[in-house]
């Protein structure tokens, strides 16, 4: 189905001088297989590293014998936790201020934990040597069921932490408990529902890896690694390894997807650095698929109770929730320090309510660390799922249409900037037109008629809605830092004498098309064609400091930096133009790409003329330095709050309980749109993620803590076969504080789609009296829901 609105606006211009549809500049490289990934790095004399991992979820290490492995001729080093402890490197800080073992010294705390590593002349020899390492374990009872983590007598996981006597990780609350209780007490209707957002995994196509090259003569470390945040990683390596920061270069080359999986620092990166220091040779470490799935940052794992209070006629009054969060064996979450639960505080969604409250308890379990990754917008995935599911439960109880219920409760346009009951200042929004457009594109009324008619024949058709508001663009440095590093972004722009330019960013693309869209931002501001602007990123020696790409922050933060740095260059160009045209600055007018004398468009100089003059012979205005370049560090004044309305249509086979997503309509509002084609790509990808989470994906464990999803045969991710032809539309509500009015969009669809799909499936099952079913809605889960035999997952 064609979205006519979008086409008529934007389809014509394939080479815009600024914003608009444009093929990605990086496509020729990727399409021809010329991308250069970490595993493509080959250095003379390079050695290969393999990691020995724990087969047990919880066990004391009695002894490690490496002698047989070390005796192999191909083996150049075998390193254990005890060796690292001798160097003070056995433990490292996590991005959330916990500590994590690089290699286990005392105990292993999850299956797949790093125990020792081998450096050998090739990858195969390194792997073979692992088999010769003899580790004696004393197996301990594991804590696998998160509900049992705080039970009396539960095995203590983190006995490495001083004075720790239980598996408690942190408590967190937000909102007003008393005010919320008061509203609940007076409400006509109260609905509560238990919800599980299962543990899932980002599973990027490229697994994690690194190549470390330590030069002992210069004391310099060069590290290629799969990282979404090269600058933050460099600072941490400097702090942990004691190598001066200016002697560390972190290079994040092309990435085969990140999806949050490449935000944390993994033990493997540190091991490759140690391996290179010990052997004096470059050392490569590259995970295989199973290693990636069992040991790197998982996502979600929230058990939530949602409660909603409303009047009989459907005015939502308050929302309350209690969350039990499984953080695995080490708190490896990456979130701004003051936000241990990320931005979960936006669980009040897009609705104007009187009160809200959340209390959360996070615990340690014998599972892999992580807790935030996978297009999560810092836990907004969980928050949106909670509120959009519980609103549907309310609609069910009130027997109200879920679209009508949402429309009745939206925050109104004149209420922005809107302060939520949990203290988040929504910058801008106009929700009803977005919702109405989605309903129109879907043919909502027709779909309801079709559904009613099908129900008379026993056919199970469901229509699910989700309306989300995200908070992206971390963040204002007075509120947000990671391990003390403020979340501002640098940007540098240089215009060469011939009028071509290079822009250097602190963010790092993983497939989002930054090489194209950041060139478009510069083009929009100074009128140099995107093709003539090179975008440099992912190399700490060649880019300004900044905290990297996650939480859809690149456009809100670095995108703003790019626009402002271009305006700085334009300001300087204006001074030069005034001397070239011999008129005062006030008499100049800017038209994308050139300055002309007011009222005389024929008397003009282009940005290219100005660039040449800036670098060339001849006089510049008094006091002006030569060159045409600028640099800034942008500290956002607020987050940006994109929103969207999603409608999903499913058919459920009553005989097999198989869910088919028939249609999916996504209307996104990310403010000013830089490249609609890239936005659509981001949305398509995120919607596909949503199908995976809603219907297929879950990392589960048996009672001994064996990970049951350690391969892509067991951990199912969606393919073209499971997804429909996406139908997209958009509205535009610019951000008032962002220089170009843009909001982030990279995670919107992953955040917004799971509740739409679950709501659709539950709606299909309404004739069976089903009000809720937990993800992933596999045929067996749906079957159980239909028969009322569902067990909590
Ligand atoms: N964009 C735009 N107009 C807007 C907003 C964004 O044209 N108003 C464009 C941007 O210029 C950028 C892309 O859309 O090219 C995404 O921008 P943004 O929303 O700022 O998100 P980030 O660039 O910060 O990307 C991070 C986000 C996250 S956190 C995850 S997780 C995720 C996602 O992006 N991982 C991805 N999308 C991904 N897409 C790919 N291909 N691979 C990943 O690993
Ligand atoms: Cu949380 S996944 Mo993205 O922010 O890198």
JSON list of C-alpha atoms and ligand atoms in Angstrom, two decimals, residues 257-260 375 510-514 517 549-556 670 672-675 678-679 682 742-747, ligand 1:
[
{"chain": "A", "resi": 257, "resn": "UNK", "atom": "CA", "xyz": [25.10, -3.20, 13.54]},
{"chain": "A", "resi": 258, "resn": "UNK", "atom": "CA", "xyz": [25.25, -2.30, 17.19]},
{"chain": "A", "resi": 259, "resn": "UNK", "atom": "CA", "xyz": [21.70, -1.93, 18.49]},
{"chain": "A", "resi": 260, "resn": "UNK", "atom": "CA", "xyz": [23.15, -1.17, 21.91]},
{"chain": "A", "resi": 375, "resn": "UNK", "atom": "CA", "xyz": [17.25, -0.11, 20.76]},
{"chain": "A", "resi": 510, "resn": "UNK", "atom": "CA", "xyz": [26.56, 1.50, 13.21]},
{"chain": "A", "resi": 511, "resn": "UNK", "atom": "CA", "xyz": [24.47, 1.52, 10.05]},
{"chain": "A", "resi": 512, "resn": "UNK", "atom": "CA", "xyz": [22.23, 4.55, 10.57]},
{"chain": "A", "resi": 513, "resn": "UNK", "atom": "CA", "xyz": [23.71, 6.43, 7.62]},
{"chain": "A", "resi": 514, "resn": "UNK", "atom": "CA", "xyz": [25.50, 9.22, 9.47]},
{"chain": "A", "resi": 517, "resn": "UNK", "atom": "CA", "xyz": [22.68, 12.63, 7.05]},
{"chain": "A", "resi": 549, "resn": "UNK", "atom": "CA", "xyz": [25.83, 6.81, 19.63]},
{"chain": "A", "resi": 550, "resn": "UNK", "atom": "CA", "xyz": [23.07, 5.20, 21.69]},
{"chain": "A", "resi": 551, "resn": "UNK", "atom": "CA", "xyz": [19.73, 6.27, 23.08]},
{"chain": "A", "resi": 552, "resn": "UNK", "atom": "CA", "xyz": [19.05, 7.82, 19.62]},
{"chain": "A", "resi": 553, "resn": "UNK", "atom": "CA", "xyz": [21.17, 10.73, 20.73]},
{"chain": "A", "resi": 554, "resn": "UNK", "atom": "CA", "xyz": [23.17, 11.39, 17.56]},
{"chain": "A", "resi": 555, "resn": "UNK", "atom": "CA", "xyz": [20.63, 13.66, 15.89]},
{"chain": "A", "resi": 556, "resn": "UNK", "atom": "CA", "xyz": [19.45, 15.41, 19.05]},
{"chain": "A", "resi": 670, "resn": "UNK", "atom": "CA", "xyz": [10.54, 12.96, 14.82]},
{"chain": "A", "resi": 672, "resn": "UNK", "atom": "CA", "xyz": [12.22, 18.01, 11.21]},
{"chain": "A", "resi": 673, "resn": "UNK", "atom": "CA", "xyz": [13.14, 15.13, 8.93]},
{"chain": "A", "resi": 674, "resn": "UNK", "atom": "CA", "xyz": [16.68, 15.18, 7.60]},
{"chain": "A", "resi": 675, "resn": "UNK", "atom": "CA", "xyz": [16.49, 12.20, 5.24]},
{"chain": "A", "resi": 678, "resn": "UNK", "atom": "CA", "xyz": [16.86, 6.86, 6.10]},
{"chain": "A", "resi": 679, "resn": "UNK", "atom": "CA", "xyz": [14.08, 7.46, 8.60]},
{"chain": "A", "resi": 682, "resn": "UNK", "atom": "CA", "xyz": [15.23, 3.03, 10.66]},
{"chain": "A", "resi": 742, "resn": "UNK", "atom": "CA", "xyz": [14.95, 17.46, 14.74]},
{"chain": "A", "resi": 743, "resn": "UNK", "atom": "CA", "xyz": [14.24, 14.71, 17.26]},
{"chain": "A", "resi": 744, "resn": "UNK", "atom": "CA", "xyz": [15.78, 11.23, 17.33]},
{"chain": "A", "resi": 745, "resn": "UNK", "atom": "CA", "xyz": [14.12, 8.30, 15.56]},
{"chain": "A", "resi": 746, "resn": "UNK", "atom": "CA", "xyz": [16.61, 5.42, 15.60]},
{"chain": "A", "resi": 747, "resn": "UNK", "atom": "CA", "xyz": [14.83, 3.44, 18.29]},
{"chain": "B", "resi": 1, "resn": "LIG", "atom": "N1", "xyz": [17.34, 11.04, 11.18]},
{"chain": "B", "resi": 1, "resn": "LIG", "atom": "C1", "xyz": [16.75, 11.93, 10.31]},
{"chain": "B", "resi": 1, "resn": "LIG", "atom": "N2", "xyz": [15.86, 12.87, 10.77]},
{"chain": "B", "resi": 1, "resn": "LIG", "atom": "C2", "xyz": [15.51, 12.90, 12.07]},
{"chain": "B", "resi": 1, "resn": "LIG", "atom": "C3", "xyz": [16.08, 11.98, 12.98]},
{"chain": "B", "resi": 1, "resn": "LIG", "atom": "C4", "xyz": [17.01, 11.06, 12.50]},
{"chain": "B", "resi": 1, "resn": "LIG", "atom": "O1", "xyz": [17.03, 11.87, 9.12]},
{"chain": "B", "resi": 1, "resn": "LIG", "atom": "N3", "xyz": [14.64, 13.81, 12.53]},
{"chain": "B", "resi": 1, "resn": "LIG", "atom": "C5", "xyz": [18.36, 10.09, 10.72]},
{"chain": "B", "resi": 1, "resn": "LIG", "atom": "C6", "xyz": [19.71, 10.46, 11.34]},
{"chain": "B", "resi": 1, "resn": "LIG", "atom": "O2", "xyz": [20.37, 11.44, 10.61]},
{"chain": "B", "resi": 1, "resn": "LIG", "atom": "C7", "xyz": [20.42, 9.15, 11.38]},
{"chain": "B", "resi": 1, "resn": "LIG", "atom": "C8", "xyz": [19.30, 8.16, 11.64]},
{"chain": "B", "resi": 1, "resn": "LIG", "atom": "O3", "xyz": [18.08, 8.81, 11.20]},
{"chain": "B", "resi": 1, "resn": "LIG", "atom": "O4", "xyz": [21.05, 8.90, 10.15]},
{"chain": "B", "resi": 1, "resn": "LIG", "atom": "C9", "xyz": [19.16, 7.78, 13.12]},
{"chain": "B", "resi": 1, "resn": "LIG", "atom": "O5", "xyz": [19.27, 8.95, 13.87]},
{"chain": "B", "resi": 1, "resn": "LIG", "atom": "P1", "xyz": [19.04, 9.06, 15.46]},
{"chain": "B", "resi": 1, "resn": "LIG", "atom": "O6", "xyz": [17.62, 8.89, 15.76]},
{"chain": "B", "resi": 1, "resn": "LIG", "atom": "O7", "xyz": [19.72, 10.29, 15.90]},
{"chain": "B", "resi": 1, "resn": "LIG", "atom": "O8", "xyz": [19.77, 7.79, 16.09]},
{"chain": "B", "resi": 1, "resn": "LIG", "atom": "P2", "xyz": [21.34, 7.54, 16.17]},
{"chain": "B", "resi": 1, "resn": "LIG", "atom": "O9", "xyz": [21.97, 7.95, 14.91]},
{"chain": "B", "resi": 1, "resn": "LIG", "atom": "O10", "xyz": [21.88, 8.03, 17.44]},
{"chain": "B", "resi": 1, "resn": "LIG", "atom": "O11", "xyz": [21.38, 5.97, 16.13]},
{"chain": "B", "resi": 1, "resn": "LIG", "atom": "C10", "xyz": [21.25, 5.21, 17.32]},
{"chain": "B", "resi": 1, "resn": "LIG", "atom": "C11", "xyz": [20.03, 4.34, 17.26]},
{"chain": "B", "resi": 1, "resn": "LIG", "atom": "C12", "xyz": [20.16, 3.33, 18.33]},
{"chain": "B", "resi": 1, "resn": "LIG", "atom": "S1", "xyz": [20.43, 3.87, 19.89]},
{"chain": "B", "resi": 1, "resn": "LIG", "atom": "C13", "xyz": [20.10, 2.00, 18.04]},
{"chain": "B", "resi": 1, "resn": "LIG", "atom": "S2", "xyz": [20.11, 0.93, 19.34]},
{"chain": "B", "resi": 1, "resn": "LIG", "atom": "C14", "xyz": [20.01, 1.55, 16.67]},
{"chain": "B", "resi": 1, "resn": "LIG", "atom": "C15", "xyz": [19.42, 2.55, 15.76]},
{"chain": "B", "resi": 1, "resn": "LIG", "atom": "O12", "xyz": [19.92, 3.76, 15.96]},
{"chain": "B", "resi": 1, "resn": "LIG", "atom": "N4", "xyz": [21.00, 0.78, 16.18]},
{"chain": "B", "resi": 1, "resn": "LIG", "atom": "C16", "xyz": [21.08, 0.60, 14.81]},
{"chain": "B", "resi": 1, "resn": "LIG", "atom": "N5", "xyz": [19.29, 2.18, 14.47]},
{"chain": "B", "resi": 1, "resn": "LIG", "atom": "C17", "xyz": [20.20, 1.30, 13.93]},
{"chain": "B", "resi": 1, "resn": "LIG", "atom": "N6", "xyz": [20.26, 1.10, 12.59]},
{"chain": "B", "resi": 1, "resn": "LIG", "atom": "C18", "xyz": [21.22, 0.28, 12.09]},
{"chain": "B", "resi": 1, "resn": "LIG", "atom": "N7", "xyz": [21.28, 0.09, 10.77]},
{"chain": "B", "resi": 1, "resn": "LIG", "atom": "N8", "xyz": [22.11, -0.35, 12.90]},
{"chain": "B", "resi": 1, "resn": "LIG", "atom": "C19", "xyz": [22.07, -0.23, 14.23]},
{"chain": "B", "resi": 1, "resn": "LIG", "atom": "O13", "xyz": [22.96, -0.84, 14.99]}
]
